[in-house]
Amino acid sequence: MKSTRTRAALAAVTLTSLTLGLAACGSGGGDDSGDGEAGGAVTIDAEHSVGAMDDFAVGTDFKATEPVKFSLMYRDMPDYPVKDDWSVFKHLESDRGVTFDRTDIPLADWDQKKSLLIGSGEAADLMPVSYAGSETQFVSGGAILPVSDYLDYMPNFADKIEKWGLQEDLDNLRQDDGKFYLLPGLREKPDVQYSVMINDDMWKKAGITEDPATWEEFGEDLEKVKAANPELKYAFSDRWNENPNPLGSLLNVMAPNFDTAAGWGYNNAHYDEGTGKFELTGTTDAYKQLLETVNGWVEDGTMDPEITQNDDQAKQKFVTGKSAAVSANTQELTVYRTAIEDAGKDFATRMLTIPGGPAGSNLPSGRFTSGVMISADAAEKPYFKALLQYVDWQYFSDQGIEFGTFGVEGETYSKGSDGTPVLNDDITWGPMNPGAKKFLNKDFGYSNGVFVLANGSSQQLIQAMMPDEIKDWTNAVLDSKTMLPVAPAARLNEMELEQNTLLDTQIKDAVAAATAEFITGKRSFDDWDAYVAQIDGLGSQQFIDTMNTALERQG
């Protein structure tokens, strides 16, 4: 089968090398004389270096030479609402000389409020929990700092990009001007958390002791499980069906093994290496094959066709033994098991190693996670250089990542004999130390997406937060999978981006609606050509032509 790759965002870049040695020119806080392609050429003068260290480098612990206060757009989570007396704030002030003027925004309002503040010229210095692509809408207005111009002041970021081989991914963040405006969270290894959780007692009753090698075999296993457990109406009843992406997790996990993208990871532009061009994802043969596979389970009566049910309904069916499989992630193993016990049930559960498919056994490309944007106005602040040093230390240095993830040694964690952090027994986080009375995020403010972009970043720190069962599962997935290569990105100019953004939304909505109909059988696959014509009528050809024109322009 031909190899295809998916581009996650419309905003665009060329595949150029990032030059880490920056020429000195200009004298102000943000005097930009760079050409936009080489990583920047900006010098920060003394007037904008208040609090900055003279010897900041890889391995250096940041501490402001005098107290600095940065404005921070803070995403406030309902499960661990922000507290002024958190340990994370106290130690940043006492150990790093950093305090914040916070704008606290509830999770439910986060994206909308952040956009409104940026658009109205009220952007904070720091805007973490920002995903690639979200910055694009603000580039033309000049509200966001072109951080690629300042990488000479961010040695830890540059070091990890080089060590972890992330240059091609980083180049994909460049906009039409050749610069990038988001510092992404970095991962040493691909992020694997999601798969299907099974009732292992029912699986064993069906005589199944090995994980399915492919999604086709998974469907066969569902039939065996249902036959061996006649009390089941459906062997598989799934969750994460929030509009506009029913079966968001399942389809996202399956898609790379079908040469496509779907569910949470769906986007309209799909790169075909065979032709060297983009195609409309939702109308490809690969996407159709994925939907036919899942529809087959519905038609066989092994999968619940109620793919608009909410999470609580799906979880309740699983924990009470009314279904034998449900999508899950590694952080929810303990949640499920506690719910099973509370329901008076007693059965074993485990996560399946992610099956392969007709395109192989793959993981999607990319090792970036949520990142941080910096306000363009920050370049005029007296503490600008110190701000860049703090960001580089907090989010990209080994010391800062360990602090953001685990907290403070002796207070929240200790070090094992190999130097790996070990969370204190009386503190819990995710699947670690279930039943402990203190919470690392809720009571201390650590392992909080505002202060650690990739929840550990290095594989050592990520796995230090995993029980052995999850660590073994993660390694089994990574050992059995191939990460797809990074696709080139089309560099759209401002007019092209505006046009494609409008088309993108209506096409995505139509694809999502049709996806649910094809899976549940409300729409026959005999109607596929009519569906393709429907998507074409929404401007899909114009959308793809624009992407390919931009790609060709890059040469």
Short mmCIF file of N, CA and C in Angstrom, two decimals, residues 207-321:
data_model
loop_
_atom_site.label_atom_id
_atom_site.label_comp_id
_atom_site.label_asym_id
_atom_site.label_seq_id
_atom_site.Cartn_x
_atom_site.Cartn_y
_atom_site.Cartn_z
N GLY A 207 -11.21 -18.18 25.63
CA GLY A 207 -10.00 -18.88 25.21
C GLY A 207 -8.96 -17.99 24.57
N ILE A 208 -9.09 -16.69 24.76
CA ILE A 208 -8.15 -15.75 24.14
C ILE A 208 -7.10 -15.34 25.17
N THR A 209 -5.86 -15.63 24.89
CA THR A 209 -4.78 -15.32 25.83
C THR A 209 -3.74 -14.38 25.24
N GLU A 210 -3.82 -14.09 23.93
CA GLU A 210 -2.87 -13.21 23.29
C GLU A 210 -3.58 -12.00 22.70
N ASP A 211 -2.87 -10.87 22.69
CA ASP A 211 -3.44 -9.67 22.10
C ASP A 211 -3.55 -9.82 20.59
N PRO A 212 -4.58 -9.24 19.98
CA PRO A 212 -4.72 -9.33 18.52
C PRO A 212 -3.60 -8.58 17.81
N ALA A 213 -3.07 -9.17 16.76
CA ALA A 213 -1.99 -8.52 16.01
C ALA A 213 -2.53 -7.41 15.12
N THR A 214 -3.79 -7.54 14.70
CA THR A 214 -4.40 -6.55 13.81
C THR A 214 -5.80 -6.21 14.30
N TRP A 215 -6.35 -5.11 13.77
CA TRP A 215 -7.72 -4.74 14.12
C TRP A 215 -8.72 -5.74 13.55
N GLU A 216 -8.38 -6.40 12.47
CA GLU A 216 -9.24 -7.46 11.95
C GLU A 216 -9.33 -8.60 12.96
N GLU A 217 -8.19 -8.97 13.55
CA GLU A 217 -8.20 -10.01 14.58
C GLU A 217 -8.95 -9.55 15.82
N PHE A 218 -8.87 -8.27 16.13
CA PHE A 218 -9.63 -7.75 17.26
C PHE A 218 -11.12 -7.97 17.05
N GLY A 219 -11.60 -7.71 15.83
CA GLY A 219 -13.00 -7.97 15.52
C GLY A 219 -13.36 -9.43 15.68
N GLU A 220 -12.46 -10.32 15.29
CA GLU A 220 -12.70 -11.76 15.47
C GLU A 220 -12.75 -12.13 16.94
N ASP A 221 -11.90 -11.48 17.74
CA ASP A 221 -11.91 -11.73 19.18
C ASP A 221 -13.22 -11.27 19.81
N LEU A 222 -13.75 -10.14 19.34
CA LEU A 222 -15.02 -9.66 19.87
C LEU A 222 -16.13 -10.70 19.65
N GLU A 223 -16.13 -11.33 18.49
CA GLU A 223 -17.13 -12.37 18.21
C GLU A 223 -16.98 -13.54 19.17
N LYS A 224 -15.75 -13.95 19.43
CA LYS A 224 -15.49 -15.07 20.35
C LYS A 224 -15.94 -14.71 21.77
N VAL A 225 -15.64 -13.48 22.19
CA VAL A 225 -16.00 -13.05 23.54
C VAL A 225 -17.51 -13.01 23.71
N LYS A 226 -18.20 -12.50 22.72
CA LYS A 226 -19.66 -12.44 22.81
C LYS A 226 -20.26 -13.85 22.85
N ALA A 227 -19.73 -14.76 22.05
CA ALA A 227 -20.24 -16.14 22.02
C ALA A 227 -20.00 -16.85 23.34
N ALA A 228 -18.87 -16.56 23.99
CA ALA A 228 -18.52 -17.23 25.25
C ALA A 228 -19.21 -16.60 26.45
N ASN A 229 -19.75 -15.40 26.28
CA ASN A 229 -20.40 -14.68 27.37
C ASN A 229 -21.78 -14.22 26.90
N PRO A 230 -22.73 -15.13 26.82
CA PRO A 230 -24.04 -14.83 26.22
C PRO A 230 -24.83 -13.74 26.94
N GLU A 231 -24.43 -13.37 28.15
CA GLU A 231 -25.12 -12.29 28.87
C GLU A 231 -24.83 -10.92 28.25
N LEU A 232 -23.81 -10.86 27.41
CA LEU A 232 -23.44 -9.60 26.78
C LEU A 232 -24.37 -9.29 25.61
N LYS A 233 -24.88 -8.06 25.59
CA LYS A 233 -25.61 -7.61 24.41
C LYS A 233 -24.61 -7.18 23.35
N TYR A 234 -23.56 -6.49 23.78
CA TYR A 234 -22.47 -6.10 22.90
C TYR A 234 -21.15 -6.34 23.63
N ALA A 235 -20.18 -6.86 22.92
CA ALA A 235 -18.88 -7.08 23.53
C ALA A 235 -18.12 -5.76 23.71
N PHE A 236 -18.39 -4.80 22.83
CA PHE A 236 -17.64 -3.55 22.80
C PHE A 236 -18.63 -2.39 22.79
N SER A 237 -18.60 -1.55 23.83
CA SER A 237 -19.45 -0.37 23.90
C SER A 237 -18.55 0.79 24.30
N ASP A 238 -18.37 1.75 23.38
CA ASP A 238 -17.26 2.68 23.54
C ASP A 238 -17.65 4.06 24.06
N ARG A 239 -16.63 4.78 24.50
CA ARG A 239 -16.76 6.12 25.07
C ARG A 239 -16.04 7.13 24.19
N TRP A 240 -15.90 8.37 24.73
CA TRP A 240 -15.26 9.48 24.03
C TRP A 240 -15.92 9.72 22.67
N ASN A 241 -17.22 9.97 22.77
CA ASN A 241 -18.03 10.19 21.57
C ASN A 241 -18.48 11.63 21.40
N GLU A 242 -17.83 12.56 22.11
CA GLU A 242 -18.26 13.94 22.06
C GLU A 242 -18.22 14.46 20.63
N ASN A 243 -19.25 15.19 20.25
CA ASN A 243 -19.25 15.81 18.93
C ASN A 243 -18.10 16.81 18.84
N PRO A 244 -17.47 16.96 17.70
CA PRO A 244 -17.89 16.36 16.43
C PRO A 244 -17.18 15.07 16.09
N ASN A 245 -16.60 14.40 17.07
CA ASN A 245 -15.80 13.21 16.78
C ASN A 245 -16.27 11.99 17.55
N PRO A 246 -17.36 11.33 17.14
CA PRO A 246 -17.75 10.09 17.79
C PRO A 246 -16.63 9.06 17.65
N LEU A 247 -16.45 8.25 18.70
CA LEU A 247 -15.36 7.28 18.74
C LEU A 247 -14.01 7.98 18.54
N GLY A 248 -13.88 9.15 19.16
CA GLY A 248 -12.70 9.98 18.94
C GLY A 248 -11.39 9.29 19.25
N SER A 249 -11.32 8.59 20.37
CA SER A 249 -10.09 7.91 20.74
C SER A 249 -9.85 6.68 19.88
N LEU A 250 -10.86 5.84 19.72
CA LEU A 250 -10.72 4.59 18.97
C LEU A 250 -10.24 4.84 17.55
N LEU A 251 -10.92 5.73 16.83
CA LEU A 251 -10.55 5.99 15.45
C LEU A 251 -9.17 6.63 15.35
N ASN A 252 -8.83 7.47 16.32
CA ASN A 252 -7.51 8.09 16.34
C ASN A 252 -6.41 7.05 16.50
N VAL A 253 -6.64 6.06 17.36
CA VAL A 253 -5.65 5.01 17.60
C VAL A 253 -5.54 4.08 16.38
N MET A 254 -6.67 3.78 15.76
CA MET A 254 -6.68 2.86 14.62
C MET A 254 -6.08 3.47 13.36
N ALA A 255 -6.31 4.75 13.14
CA ALA A 255 -6.06 5.39 11.84
C ALA A 255 -4.66 5.22 11.27
N PRO A 256 -3.57 5.40 12.05
CA PRO A 256 -2.24 5.28 11.44
C PRO A 256 -1.98 3.90 10.84
N ASN A 257 -2.71 2.91 11.31
CA ASN A 257 -2.53 1.55 10.79
C ASN A 257 -3.36 1.30 9.53
N PHE A 258 -4.10 2.34 9.10
CA PHE A 258 -4.87 2.29 7.86
C PHE A 258 -4.41 3.35 6.86
N ASP A 259 -3.28 3.99 7.14
CA ASP A 259 -2.78 5.06 6.27
C ASP A 259 -3.71 6.25 6.20
N THR A 260 -4.25 6.64 7.35
CA THR A 260 -5.15 7.78 7.34
C THR A 260 -5.11 8.46 8.70
N ALA A 261 -6.02 9.38 8.91
CA ALA A 261 -6.19 10.05 10.20
C ALA A 261 -7.68 10.13 10.47
N ALA A 262 -8.07 9.96 11.74
CA ALA A 262 -9.50 9.95 12.06
C ALA A 262 -9.68 10.26 13.54
N GLY A 263 -10.94 10.44 13.94
CA GLY A 263 -11.24 10.71 15.34
C GLY A 263 -10.60 12.00 15.80
N TRP A 264 -10.03 11.97 17.00
CA TRP A 264 -9.39 13.16 17.54
C TRP A 264 -8.30 13.70 16.63
N GLY A 265 -7.64 12.82 15.90
CA GLY A 265 -6.52 13.23 15.07
C GLY A 265 -6.89 13.59 13.64
N TYR A 266 -8.20 13.65 13.36
CA TYR A 266 -8.61 13.91 11.98
C TYR A 266 -8.25 15.33 11.55
N ASN A 267 -7.76 15.46 10.34
CA ASN A 267 -7.65 16.75 9.68
C ASN A 267 -7.85 16.52 8.20
N ASN A 268 -8.22 17.56 7.49
CA ASN A 268 -8.65 17.40 6.10
C ASN A 268 -7.52 17.16 5.11
N ALA A 269 -6.33 17.64 5.41
CA ALA A 269 -5.22 17.55 4.45
C ALA A 269 -4.33 16.36 4.76
N HIS A 270 -4.22 15.45 3.83
CA HIS A 270 -3.45 14.23 3.99
C HIS A 270 -2.41 14.15 2.88
N TYR A 271 -1.15 13.98 3.24
CA TYR A 271 -0.07 14.00 2.27
C TYR A 271 0.19 12.60 1.71
N ASP A 272 0.17 12.47 0.40
CA ASP A 272 0.40 11.21 -0.29
C ASP A 272 1.82 11.21 -0.84
N GLU A 273 2.68 10.39 -0.30
CA GLU A 273 4.07 10.37 -0.74
C GLU A 273 4.20 9.87 -2.17
N GLY A 274 3.27 9.04 -2.60
CA GLY A 274 3.34 8.52 -3.95
C GLY A 274 3.22 9.60 -5.00
N THR A 275 2.32 10.57 -4.77
CA THR A 275 2.10 11.65 -5.72
C THR A 275 2.81 12.93 -5.31
N GLY A 276 3.22 13.00 -4.04
CA GLY A 276 3.85 14.21 -3.54
C GLY A 276 2.86 15.35 -3.38
N LYS A 277 1.59 15.01 -3.19
CA LYS A 277 0.55 16.02 -3.06
C LYS A 277 -0.39 15.71 -1.90
N PHE A 278 -1.15 16.72 -1.51
CA PHE A 278 -2.18 16.53 -0.50
C PHE A 278 -3.45 15.99 -1.15
N GLU A 279 -4.24 15.27 -0.34
CA GLU A 279 -5.55 14.80 -0.75
C GLU A 279 -6.51 14.99 0.41
N LEU A 280 -7.80 14.96 0.13
CA LEU A 280 -8.81 15.17 1.17
C LEU A 280 -8.98 13.88 1.97
N THR A 281 -8.57 13.92 3.22
CA THR A 281 -8.49 12.72 4.05
C THR A 281 -9.79 11.92 4.07
N GLY A 282 -10.90 12.61 4.31
CA GLY A 282 -12.16 11.92 4.55
C GLY A 282 -12.79 11.27 3.34
N THR A 283 -12.19 11.43 2.15
CA THR A 283 -12.74 10.80 0.96
C THR A 283 -11.79 9.78 0.34
N THR A 284 -10.69 9.47 1.03
CA THR A 284 -9.72 8.51 0.51
C THR A 284 -10.19 7.08 0.70
N ASP A 285 -9.61 6.16 -0.08
CA ASP A 285 -9.93 4.74 0.07
C ASP A 285 -9.50 4.23 1.44
N ALA A 286 -8.40 4.77 1.96
CA ALA A 286 -7.92 4.34 3.27
C ALA A 286 -8.92 4.70 4.37
N TYR A 287 -9.47 5.91 4.30
CA TYR A 287 -10.47 6.32 5.29
C TYR A 287 -11.71 5.44 5.17
N LYS A 288 -12.11 5.14 3.96
CA LYS A 288 -13.27 4.26 3.75
C LYS A 288 -13.01 2.89 4.35
N GLN A 289 -11.81 2.35 4.16
CA GLN A 289 -11.48 1.03 4.69
C GLN A 289 -11.54 1.02 6.22
N LEU A 290 -11.10 2.10 6.85
CA LEU A 290 -11.19 2.20 8.30
C LEU A 290 -12.64 2.15 8.76
N LEU A 291 -13.49 2.95 8.12
CA LEU A 291 -14.90 2.98 8.51
C LEU A 291 -15.58 1.64 8.25
N GLU A 292 -15.22 0.99 7.16
CA GLU A 292 -15.79 -0.33 6.86
C GLU A 292 -15.42 -1.34 7.94
N THR A 293 -14.21 -1.24 8.47
CA THR A 293 -13.78 -2.17 9.52
C THR A 293 -14.64 -2.02 10.77
N VAL A 294 -14.82 -0.78 11.22
CA VAL A 294 -15.61 -0.56 12.43
C VAL A 294 -17.08 -0.87 12.18
N ASN A 295 -17.58 -0.50 11.02
CA ASN A 295 -18.96 -0.83 10.67
C ASN A 295 -19.19 -2.34 10.68
N GLY A 296 -18.16 -3.10 10.30
CA GLY A 296 -18.28 -4.56 10.32
C GLY A 296 -18.58 -5.09 11.71
N TRP A 297 -17.99 -4.47 12.73
CA TRP A 297 -18.26 -4.90 14.11
C TRP A 297 -19.70 -4.58 14.50
N VAL A 298 -20.18 -3.42 14.05
CA VAL A 298 -21.58 -3.06 14.33
C VAL A 298 -22.53 -4.02 13.63
N GLU A 299 -22.24 -4.32 12.37
CA GLU A 299 -23.09 -5.22 11.60
C GLU A 299 -23.09 -6.63 12.18
N ASP A 300 -21.96 -7.05 12.74
CA ASP A 300 -21.86 -8.38 13.35
C ASP A 300 -22.56 -8.46 14.70
N GLY A 301 -22.94 -7.29 15.24
CA GLY A 301 -23.59 -7.28 16.54
C GLY A 301 -22.64 -7.37 17.71
N THR A 302 -21.34 -7.17 17.45
CA THR A 302 -20.37 -7.23 18.55
C THR A 302 -20.07 -5.86 19.13
N MET A 303 -20.38 -4.80 18.38
CA MET A 303 -20.13 -3.45 18.87
C MET A 303 -21.43 -2.68 19.00
N ASP A 304 -21.55 -1.97 20.10
CA ASP A 304 -22.71 -1.15 20.39
C ASP A 304 -22.83 -0.02 19.36
N PRO A 305 -23.95 0.06 18.63
CA PRO A 305 -24.11 1.14 17.64
C PRO A 305 -24.38 2.50 18.27
N GLU A 306 -24.55 2.54 19.59
CA GLU A 306 -24.83 3.80 20.27
C GLU A 306 -23.52 4.56 20.45
N ILE A 307 -23.08 5.20 19.37
CA ILE A 307 -21.78 5.89 19.41
C ILE A 307 -21.93 7.37 19.71
N THR A 308 -23.09 7.74 20.26
CA THR A 308 -23.25 9.10 20.77
C THR A 308 -23.46 9.09 22.28
N GLN A 309 -23.34 7.91 22.91
CA GLN A 309 -23.53 7.84 24.35
C GLN A 309 -22.41 8.62 25.05
N ASN A 310 -22.70 9.11 26.25
CA ASN A 310 -21.69 9.86 26.98
C ASN A 310 -20.74 8.91 27.69
N ASP A 311 -19.68 9.47 28.23
CA ASP A 311 -18.64 8.65 28.87
C ASP A 311 -19.18 7.84 30.04
N ASP A 312 -20.01 8.47 30.86
CA ASP A 312 -20.53 7.77 32.04
C ASP A 312 -21.33 6.53 31.66
N GLN A 313 -22.11 6.63 30.59
CA GLN A 313 -22.89 5.48 30.15
C GLN A 313 -21.98 4.34 29.70
N ALA A 314 -20.97 4.67 28.92
CA ALA A 314 -20.05 3.65 28.43
C ALA A 314 -19.26 3.02 29.58
N LYS A 315 -18.78 3.84 30.49
CA LYS A 315 -18.01 3.33 31.63
C LYS A 315 -18.87 2.44 32.52
N GLN A 316 -20.13 2.85 32.72
CA GLN A 316 -21.02 2.07 33.57
C GLN A 316 -21.28 0.69 32.97
N LYS A 317 -21.44 0.61 31.66
CA LYS A 317 -21.64 -0.69 31.02
C LYS A 317 -20.43 -1.59 31.25
N PHE A 318 -19.24 -1.00 31.17
CA PHE A 318 -18.04 -1.82 31.33
C PHE A 318 -17.85 -2.27 32.77
N VAL A 319 -17.96 -1.36 33.72
CA VAL A 319 -17.67 -1.71 35.12
C VAL A 319 -18.71 -2.66 35.71
N THR A 320 -19.91 -2.69 35.13
CA THR A 320 -20.95 -3.60 35.63
C THR A 320 -21.00 -4.90 34.84
N GLY A 321 -20.07 -5.09 33.91
CA GLY A 321 -20.01 -6.34 33.16
C GLY A 321 -20.99 -6.45 32.02
#
